[in-house]
Coordinates of C-alpha atoms and ligand atoms in Angstrom, one line a residue:
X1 CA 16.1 18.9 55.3
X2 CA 18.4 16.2 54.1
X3 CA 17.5 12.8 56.0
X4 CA 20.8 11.4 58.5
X5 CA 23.2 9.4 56.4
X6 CA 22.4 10.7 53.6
X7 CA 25.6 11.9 51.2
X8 CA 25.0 15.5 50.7
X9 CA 27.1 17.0 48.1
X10 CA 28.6 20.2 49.0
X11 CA 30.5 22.3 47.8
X12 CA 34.6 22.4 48.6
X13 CA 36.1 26.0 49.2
X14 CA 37.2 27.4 45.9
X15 CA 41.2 26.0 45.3
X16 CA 43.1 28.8 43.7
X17 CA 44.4 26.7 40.7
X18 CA 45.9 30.3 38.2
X19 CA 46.8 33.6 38.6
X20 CA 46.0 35.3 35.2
X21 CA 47.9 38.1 35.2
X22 CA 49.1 40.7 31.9
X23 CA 46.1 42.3 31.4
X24 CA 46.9 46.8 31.6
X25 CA 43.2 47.6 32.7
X26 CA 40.0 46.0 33.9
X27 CA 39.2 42.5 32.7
X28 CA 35.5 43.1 32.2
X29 CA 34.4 39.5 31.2
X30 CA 36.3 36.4 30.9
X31 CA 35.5 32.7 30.6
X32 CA 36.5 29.4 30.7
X33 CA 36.8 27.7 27.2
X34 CA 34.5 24.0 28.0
X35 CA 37.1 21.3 28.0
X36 CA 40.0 23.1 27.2
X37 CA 42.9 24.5 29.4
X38 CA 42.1 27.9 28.1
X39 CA 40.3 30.8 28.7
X40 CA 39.1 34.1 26.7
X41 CA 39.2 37.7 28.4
X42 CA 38.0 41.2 27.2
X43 CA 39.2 43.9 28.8
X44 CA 39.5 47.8 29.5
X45 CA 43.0 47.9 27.7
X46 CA 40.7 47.2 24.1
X47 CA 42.1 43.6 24.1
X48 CA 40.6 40.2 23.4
X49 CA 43.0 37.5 24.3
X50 CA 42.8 33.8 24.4
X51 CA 45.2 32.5 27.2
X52 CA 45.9 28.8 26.7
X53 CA 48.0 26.8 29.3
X54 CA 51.2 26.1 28.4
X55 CA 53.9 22.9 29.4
X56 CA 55.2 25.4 32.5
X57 CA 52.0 25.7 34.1
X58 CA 51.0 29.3 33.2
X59 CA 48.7 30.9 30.7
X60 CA 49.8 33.0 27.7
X61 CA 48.3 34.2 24.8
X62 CA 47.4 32.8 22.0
X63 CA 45.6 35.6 20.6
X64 CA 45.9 39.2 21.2
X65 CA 44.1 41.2 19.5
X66 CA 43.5 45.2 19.5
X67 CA 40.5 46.7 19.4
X68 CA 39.5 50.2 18.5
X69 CA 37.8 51.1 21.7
X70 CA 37.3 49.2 25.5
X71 CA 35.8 45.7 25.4
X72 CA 33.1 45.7 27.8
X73 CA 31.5 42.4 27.3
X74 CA 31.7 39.1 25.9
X75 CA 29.8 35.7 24.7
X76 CA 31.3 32.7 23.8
X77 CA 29.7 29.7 22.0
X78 CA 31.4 26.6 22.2
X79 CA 30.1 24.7 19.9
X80 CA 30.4 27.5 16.7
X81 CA 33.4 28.6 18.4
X82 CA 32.2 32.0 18.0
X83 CA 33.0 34.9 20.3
X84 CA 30.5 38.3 20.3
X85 CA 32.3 41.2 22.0
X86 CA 30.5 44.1 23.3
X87 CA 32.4 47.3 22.9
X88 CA 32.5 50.9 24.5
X89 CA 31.8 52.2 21.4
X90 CA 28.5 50.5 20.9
X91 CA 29.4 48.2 18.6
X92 CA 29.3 44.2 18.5
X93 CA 32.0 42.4 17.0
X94 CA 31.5 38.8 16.0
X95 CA 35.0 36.3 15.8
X96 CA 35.7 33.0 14.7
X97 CA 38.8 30.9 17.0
X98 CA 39.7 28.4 14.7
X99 CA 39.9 24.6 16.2
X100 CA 42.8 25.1 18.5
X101 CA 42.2 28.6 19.4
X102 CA 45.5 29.9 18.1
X103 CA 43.9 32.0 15.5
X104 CA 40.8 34.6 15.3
X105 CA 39.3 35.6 12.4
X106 CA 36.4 38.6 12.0
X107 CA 32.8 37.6 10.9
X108 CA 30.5 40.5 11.4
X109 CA 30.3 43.9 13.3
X110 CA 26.4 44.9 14.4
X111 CA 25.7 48.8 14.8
X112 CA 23.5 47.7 18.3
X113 CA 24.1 50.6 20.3
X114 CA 25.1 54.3 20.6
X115 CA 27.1 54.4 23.7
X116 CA 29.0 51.3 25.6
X117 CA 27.6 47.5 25.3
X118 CA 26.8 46.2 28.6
X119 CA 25.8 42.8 27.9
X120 CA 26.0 40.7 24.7
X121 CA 24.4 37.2 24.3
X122 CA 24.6 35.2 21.2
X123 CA 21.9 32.7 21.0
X124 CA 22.6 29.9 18.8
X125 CA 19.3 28.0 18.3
X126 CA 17.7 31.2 16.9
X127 CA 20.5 33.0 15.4
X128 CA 20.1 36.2 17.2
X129 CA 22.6 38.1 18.8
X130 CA 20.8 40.2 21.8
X131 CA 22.5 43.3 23.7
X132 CA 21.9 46.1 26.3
X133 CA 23.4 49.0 26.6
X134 CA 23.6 52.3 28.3
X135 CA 22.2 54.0 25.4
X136 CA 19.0 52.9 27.2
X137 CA 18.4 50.1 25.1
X138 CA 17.9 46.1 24.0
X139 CA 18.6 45.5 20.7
X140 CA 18.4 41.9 19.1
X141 CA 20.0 41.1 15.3
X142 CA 19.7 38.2 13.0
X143 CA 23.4 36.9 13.3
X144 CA 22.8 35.8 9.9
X145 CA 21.9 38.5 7.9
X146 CA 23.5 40.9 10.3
X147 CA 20.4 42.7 10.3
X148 CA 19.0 44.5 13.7
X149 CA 15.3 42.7 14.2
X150 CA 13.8 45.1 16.6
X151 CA 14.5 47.5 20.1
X152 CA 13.8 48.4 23.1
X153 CA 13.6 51.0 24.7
X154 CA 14.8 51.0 28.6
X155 CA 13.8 53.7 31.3
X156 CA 17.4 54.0 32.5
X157 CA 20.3 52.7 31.3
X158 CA 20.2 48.8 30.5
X159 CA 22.9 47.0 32.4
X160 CA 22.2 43.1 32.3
X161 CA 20.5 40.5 30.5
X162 CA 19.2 37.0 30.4
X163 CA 17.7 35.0 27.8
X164 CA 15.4 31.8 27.7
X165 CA 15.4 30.0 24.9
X166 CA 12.5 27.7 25.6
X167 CA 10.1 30.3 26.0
X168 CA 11.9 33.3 24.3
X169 CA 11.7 36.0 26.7
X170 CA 14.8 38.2 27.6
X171 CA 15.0 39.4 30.9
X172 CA 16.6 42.9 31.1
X173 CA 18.0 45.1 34.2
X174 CA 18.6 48.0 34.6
X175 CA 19.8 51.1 36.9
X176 CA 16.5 52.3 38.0
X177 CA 16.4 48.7 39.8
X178 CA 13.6 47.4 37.5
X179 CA 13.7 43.6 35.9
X180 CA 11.5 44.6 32.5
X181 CA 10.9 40.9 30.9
X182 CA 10.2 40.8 27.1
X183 CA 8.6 38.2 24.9
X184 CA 10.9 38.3 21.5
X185 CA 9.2 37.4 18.1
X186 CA 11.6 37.4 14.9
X187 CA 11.0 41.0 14.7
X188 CA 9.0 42.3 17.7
X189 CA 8.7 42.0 21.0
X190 CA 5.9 42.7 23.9
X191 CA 6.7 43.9 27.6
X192 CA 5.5 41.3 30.0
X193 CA 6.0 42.4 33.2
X194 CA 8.7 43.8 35.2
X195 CA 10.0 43.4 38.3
X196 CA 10.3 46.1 41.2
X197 CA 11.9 45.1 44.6
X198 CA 16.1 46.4 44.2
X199 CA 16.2 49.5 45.6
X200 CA 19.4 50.4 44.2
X201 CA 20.7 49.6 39.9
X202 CA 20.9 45.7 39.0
X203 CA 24.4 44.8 38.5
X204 CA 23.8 41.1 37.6
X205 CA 21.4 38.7 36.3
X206 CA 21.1 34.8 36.2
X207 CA 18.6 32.9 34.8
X208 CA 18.3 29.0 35.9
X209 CA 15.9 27.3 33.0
X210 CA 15.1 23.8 35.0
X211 CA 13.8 25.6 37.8
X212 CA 13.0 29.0 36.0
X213 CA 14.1 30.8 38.3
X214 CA 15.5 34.2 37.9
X215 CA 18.3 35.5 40.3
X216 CA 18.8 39.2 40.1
X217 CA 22.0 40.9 42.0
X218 CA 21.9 44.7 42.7
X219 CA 24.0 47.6 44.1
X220 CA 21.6 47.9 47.3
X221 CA 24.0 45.0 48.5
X222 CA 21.0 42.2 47.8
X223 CA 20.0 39.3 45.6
X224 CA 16.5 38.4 44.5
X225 CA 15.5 35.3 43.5
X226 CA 12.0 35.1 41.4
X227 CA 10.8 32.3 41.1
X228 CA 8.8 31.6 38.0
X229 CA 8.5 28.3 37.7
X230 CA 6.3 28.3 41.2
X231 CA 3.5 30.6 39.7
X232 CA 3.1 31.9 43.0
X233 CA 4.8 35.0 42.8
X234 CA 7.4 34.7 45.4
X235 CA 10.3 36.6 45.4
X236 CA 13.0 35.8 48.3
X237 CA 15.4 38.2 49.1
X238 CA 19.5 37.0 49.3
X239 CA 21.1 38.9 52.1
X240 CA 24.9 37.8 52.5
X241 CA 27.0 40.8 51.2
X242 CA 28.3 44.0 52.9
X243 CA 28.8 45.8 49.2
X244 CA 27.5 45.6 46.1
X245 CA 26.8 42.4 44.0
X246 CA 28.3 42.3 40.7
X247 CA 28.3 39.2 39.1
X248 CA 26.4 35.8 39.7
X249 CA 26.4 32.6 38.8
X250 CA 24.6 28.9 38.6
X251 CA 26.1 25.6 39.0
X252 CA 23.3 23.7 37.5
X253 CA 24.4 19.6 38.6
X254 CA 25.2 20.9 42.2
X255 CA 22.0 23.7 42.2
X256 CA 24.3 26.0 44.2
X257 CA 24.2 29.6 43.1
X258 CA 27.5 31.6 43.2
X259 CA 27.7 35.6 43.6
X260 CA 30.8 38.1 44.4
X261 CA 30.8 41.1 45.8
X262 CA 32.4 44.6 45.2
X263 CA 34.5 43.6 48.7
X264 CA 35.8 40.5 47.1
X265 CA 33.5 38.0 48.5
X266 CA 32.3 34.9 47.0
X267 CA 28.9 33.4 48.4
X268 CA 28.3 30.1 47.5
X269 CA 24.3 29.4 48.1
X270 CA 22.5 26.0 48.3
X271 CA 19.4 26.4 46.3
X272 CA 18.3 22.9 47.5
X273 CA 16.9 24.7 50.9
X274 CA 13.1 25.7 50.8
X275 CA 13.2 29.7 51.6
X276 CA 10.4 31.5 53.0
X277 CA 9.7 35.3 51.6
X278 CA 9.7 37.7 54.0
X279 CA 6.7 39.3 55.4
X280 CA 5.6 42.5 54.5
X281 CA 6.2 44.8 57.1
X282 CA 3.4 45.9 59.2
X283 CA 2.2 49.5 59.9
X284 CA 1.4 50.4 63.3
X285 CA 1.3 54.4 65.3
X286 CA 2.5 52.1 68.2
X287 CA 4.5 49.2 69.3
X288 CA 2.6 46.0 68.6
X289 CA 4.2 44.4 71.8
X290 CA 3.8 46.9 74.4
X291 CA 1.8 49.5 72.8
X292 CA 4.2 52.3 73.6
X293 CA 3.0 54.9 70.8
X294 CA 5.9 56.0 67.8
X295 CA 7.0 59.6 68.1
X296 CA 4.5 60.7 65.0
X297 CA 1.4 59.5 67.3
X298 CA 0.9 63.1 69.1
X299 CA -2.7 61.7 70.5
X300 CA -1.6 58.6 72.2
X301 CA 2.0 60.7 73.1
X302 CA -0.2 62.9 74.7
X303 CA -3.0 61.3 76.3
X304 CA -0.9 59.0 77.8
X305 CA 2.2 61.2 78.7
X306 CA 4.5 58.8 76.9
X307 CA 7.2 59.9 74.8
X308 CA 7.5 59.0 71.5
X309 CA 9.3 56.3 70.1
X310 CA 11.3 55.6 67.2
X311 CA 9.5 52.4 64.8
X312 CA 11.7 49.6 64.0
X313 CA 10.5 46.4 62.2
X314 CA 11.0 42.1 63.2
X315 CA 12.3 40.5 60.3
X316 CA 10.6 37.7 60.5
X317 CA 6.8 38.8 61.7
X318 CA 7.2 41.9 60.3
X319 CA 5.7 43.2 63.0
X320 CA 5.8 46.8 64.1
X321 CA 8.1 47.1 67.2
X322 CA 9.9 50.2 69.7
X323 CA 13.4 49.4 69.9
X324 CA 13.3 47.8 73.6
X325 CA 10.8 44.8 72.2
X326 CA 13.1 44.2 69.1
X327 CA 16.9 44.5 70.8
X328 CA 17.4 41.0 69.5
X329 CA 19.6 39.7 66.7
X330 CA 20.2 36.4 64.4
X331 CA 20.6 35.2 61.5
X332 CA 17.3 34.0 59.9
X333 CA 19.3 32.1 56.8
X334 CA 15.4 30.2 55.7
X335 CA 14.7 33.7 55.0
X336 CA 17.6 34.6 53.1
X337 CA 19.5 36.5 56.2
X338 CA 22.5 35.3 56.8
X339 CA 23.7 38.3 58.4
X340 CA 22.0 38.8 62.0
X341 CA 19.0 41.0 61.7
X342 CA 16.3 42.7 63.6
X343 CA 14.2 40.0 65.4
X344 CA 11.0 40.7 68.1
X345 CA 12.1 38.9 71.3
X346 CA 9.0 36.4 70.9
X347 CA 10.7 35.4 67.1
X348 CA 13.7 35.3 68.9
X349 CA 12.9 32.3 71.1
X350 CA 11.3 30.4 68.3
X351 CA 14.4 30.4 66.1
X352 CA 16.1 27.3 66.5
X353 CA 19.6 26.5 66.2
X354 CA 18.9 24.3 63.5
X355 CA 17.1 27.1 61.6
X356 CA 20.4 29.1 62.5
X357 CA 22.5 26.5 60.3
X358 CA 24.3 28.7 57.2
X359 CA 22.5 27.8 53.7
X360 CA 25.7 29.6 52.4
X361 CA 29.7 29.5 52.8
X362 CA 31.7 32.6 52.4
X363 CA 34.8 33.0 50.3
X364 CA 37.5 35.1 50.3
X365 CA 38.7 35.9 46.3
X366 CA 41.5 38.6 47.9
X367 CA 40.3 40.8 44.5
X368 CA 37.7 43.4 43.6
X369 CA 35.5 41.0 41.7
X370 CA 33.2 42.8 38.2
X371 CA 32.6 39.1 36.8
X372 CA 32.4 35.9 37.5
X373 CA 32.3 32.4 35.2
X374 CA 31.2 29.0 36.3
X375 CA 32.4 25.9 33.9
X376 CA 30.8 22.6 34.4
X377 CA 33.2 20.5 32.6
X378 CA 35.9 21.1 34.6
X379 CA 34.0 22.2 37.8
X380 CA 35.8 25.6 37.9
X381 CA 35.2 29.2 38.5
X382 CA 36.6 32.2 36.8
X383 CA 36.2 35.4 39.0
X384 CA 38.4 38.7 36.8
X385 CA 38.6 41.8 38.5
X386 CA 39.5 45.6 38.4
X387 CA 43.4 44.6 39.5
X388 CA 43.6 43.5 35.9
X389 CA 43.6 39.8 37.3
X390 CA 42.1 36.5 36.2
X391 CA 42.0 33.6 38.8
X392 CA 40.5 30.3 38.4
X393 CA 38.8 28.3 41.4
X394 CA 38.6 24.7 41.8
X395 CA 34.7 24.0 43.0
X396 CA 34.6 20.3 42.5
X397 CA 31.9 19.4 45.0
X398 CA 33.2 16.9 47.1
X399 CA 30.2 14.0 49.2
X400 CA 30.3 14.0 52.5
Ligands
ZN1 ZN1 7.6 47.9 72.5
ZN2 ZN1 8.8 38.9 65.2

């Protein structure tokens, strides 16, 4: 814990700076252009446009530009200026914005998929242009020669995907809940491992290269964060929305991670708090406090004329517990629970009110959130949602 008198950067609740509005259907992806009062959108309505901030205060196009089918995704590399877009189609399309992003000119289309692109990620320092789709697959291309380098094939549809460049290994999830991680040669590439502990589809990845950490945000309401880097295996679980997670993000200089929810909500973690993982939970045919027996336990039911009782679990000993020894709550936010949870009336004592302190603040966005864009030159967030809305947030951390 962060000594007295110490300043603690923190993060400021997100400022509303822009309403992006104009849009006729989902903005699927959208991002901040680095440095520039602009910002690039792909949406359900086929259109790629470039809204640049004009003398009044509001955003309009620069470029508009039709597409022949839904733009489902997007990657934008600042330093080529070049823009990949994922489409419903299947196919990637690769764009030039010229200098002061008034113009757009076509480079290359890839063939990556058979059904809509997911995710797209142009990687600059190998030239490759990787993508999932829900064709069940990864592809990767040389972005040179436009020429696909290899696939993979995914046990359900792929739906997100992460890339580190030091090591080369793409991280890829999907909707059977599974984190598949893949070393990539030029033209090959080797399952790893994969990673099982979502119990519902991943809707977001997030991969944090200092720490190499991996983030992974699902429909089962949940984020995991893997941690790598540790070589211990440990996996802690992220519990602070009520509905599914569908986009996250890292801001690297302040180590805060940033998710939204399908209900709108914005969680802004500090990943500068140790977590604990959570205990496996224990199994027991009777309480582990008072040894009343569960209602599957027909011997003990029987020989000791008890009745049965339902099994619930503490979820912080992980101990087997009737409902009577477990009727407390709290938050346990060390162990990722921000919410109140389950908690043995012997765990209960020994949580402090210090250990109680929120490791997260919670933000109201007032729209139904599908991405979400950090920039770190400016210090802003990009959340675009299904009401066809972009809005940027002003997250410059402020020391207190
Ligand atoms: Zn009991
Ligand atoms: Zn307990």
């Amino acid at each position: 814990m962060a000594a007295e008198g110490k300043p603690k950067a923190r993060i400021r609740r997100p400022v509303l700076l822009s309403r992006i509005e104009g849009s006729q259907d989902v903005v699927n992806m959208a991002a901040v252009i680095p440095k520039e009062d602009g910002v690039i959108s792909v949406s359900e309505d086929r259109t790629i446009r470039v809204w640049i901030k004009r003398d009044s205060g509001q955003y309009w196009p620069s470029v508009y530009h039709s597409m022949p089918s839904a733009c489902s995704s997007m990657s934008f590399n600042p330093e080529t200026r070049r823009l990949s877009v994922g489409l419903d189609s299947g196919t990637v399309s690769e764009f030039i914005l010229s200098e002061d992003y008034n113009k757009m000119t076509s480079a290359k289309s890839y063939l990556a998929h058979q059904n809509r692109v997911t995710m797209v990620l142009f990687i600059l320092e190998m030239e490759w242009v990787l993508s999932t789709g829900q064709d069940k697959s990864f592809t990767w291309h040389c972005s040179e020669s436009g020429r696909r380098l290899g696939t993979h094939r995914t046990s359900a549809c792929a739906s997100c995907l992460q890339f580190d460049i030091e090591t080369r290994h793409a991280f890829v999830g999907d909707y059977s809940g599974q984190v598949t991680i893949l070393k990539l040669e030029q033209d090959n590439c080797s399952v790893v491992t994969t990673f099982k502990g979502h119990s519902g589809s991943i809707t977001a990845l997030c991969w944090d290269p200092v720490q190499r950490t991996l983030f992974s945000g699902s429909s089962d309401h949940s984020i995991i964060m893997w941690d790598i880097g540790g070589r211990k295996g440990t996996a802690i679980e992220l519990q602070g929305h009520n509905d599914k997670v569908q986009s996250l993000c890292y801001a690297h200089h302040t180590r805060q991670l940033i998710s939204c929810g399908a209900d709108g909500g914005i969680v802004v973690w500090n990943m500068d708090v140790k977590r604990q993982e959570t205990p496996d939970w224990l199994d027991s045919d009777s309480c582990q406090k008072c040894d009343q027996p569960f209602f599957w336990n027909f011997k003990q039911m029987w020989d000791s004329k008890k009745i049965g009782l339902r099994q619930h679990h503490c979820r912080k000993c992980g101990k087997a517990l009737c409902g009577k020894c477990s009727s407390k709550r709290s938050s346990i936010p060390l162990m990722g629970f921000e919410f109140e949870v389950r908690v043995c009336d012997g765990c209960f004592e020994s949580i402090t009110d210090e250990d109680r302190a929120p490791t997260a603040t919670f933000h109201d966005s007032k729209h139904h959130v599908v991405h979400v864009h950090y920039d770190v030159t400016r210090g802003w967030l990009l959340t675009s949602g299904n009401d066809r809305v972009i809005k940027l947030w002003d997250m410059t951390p402020v020391v207190s």
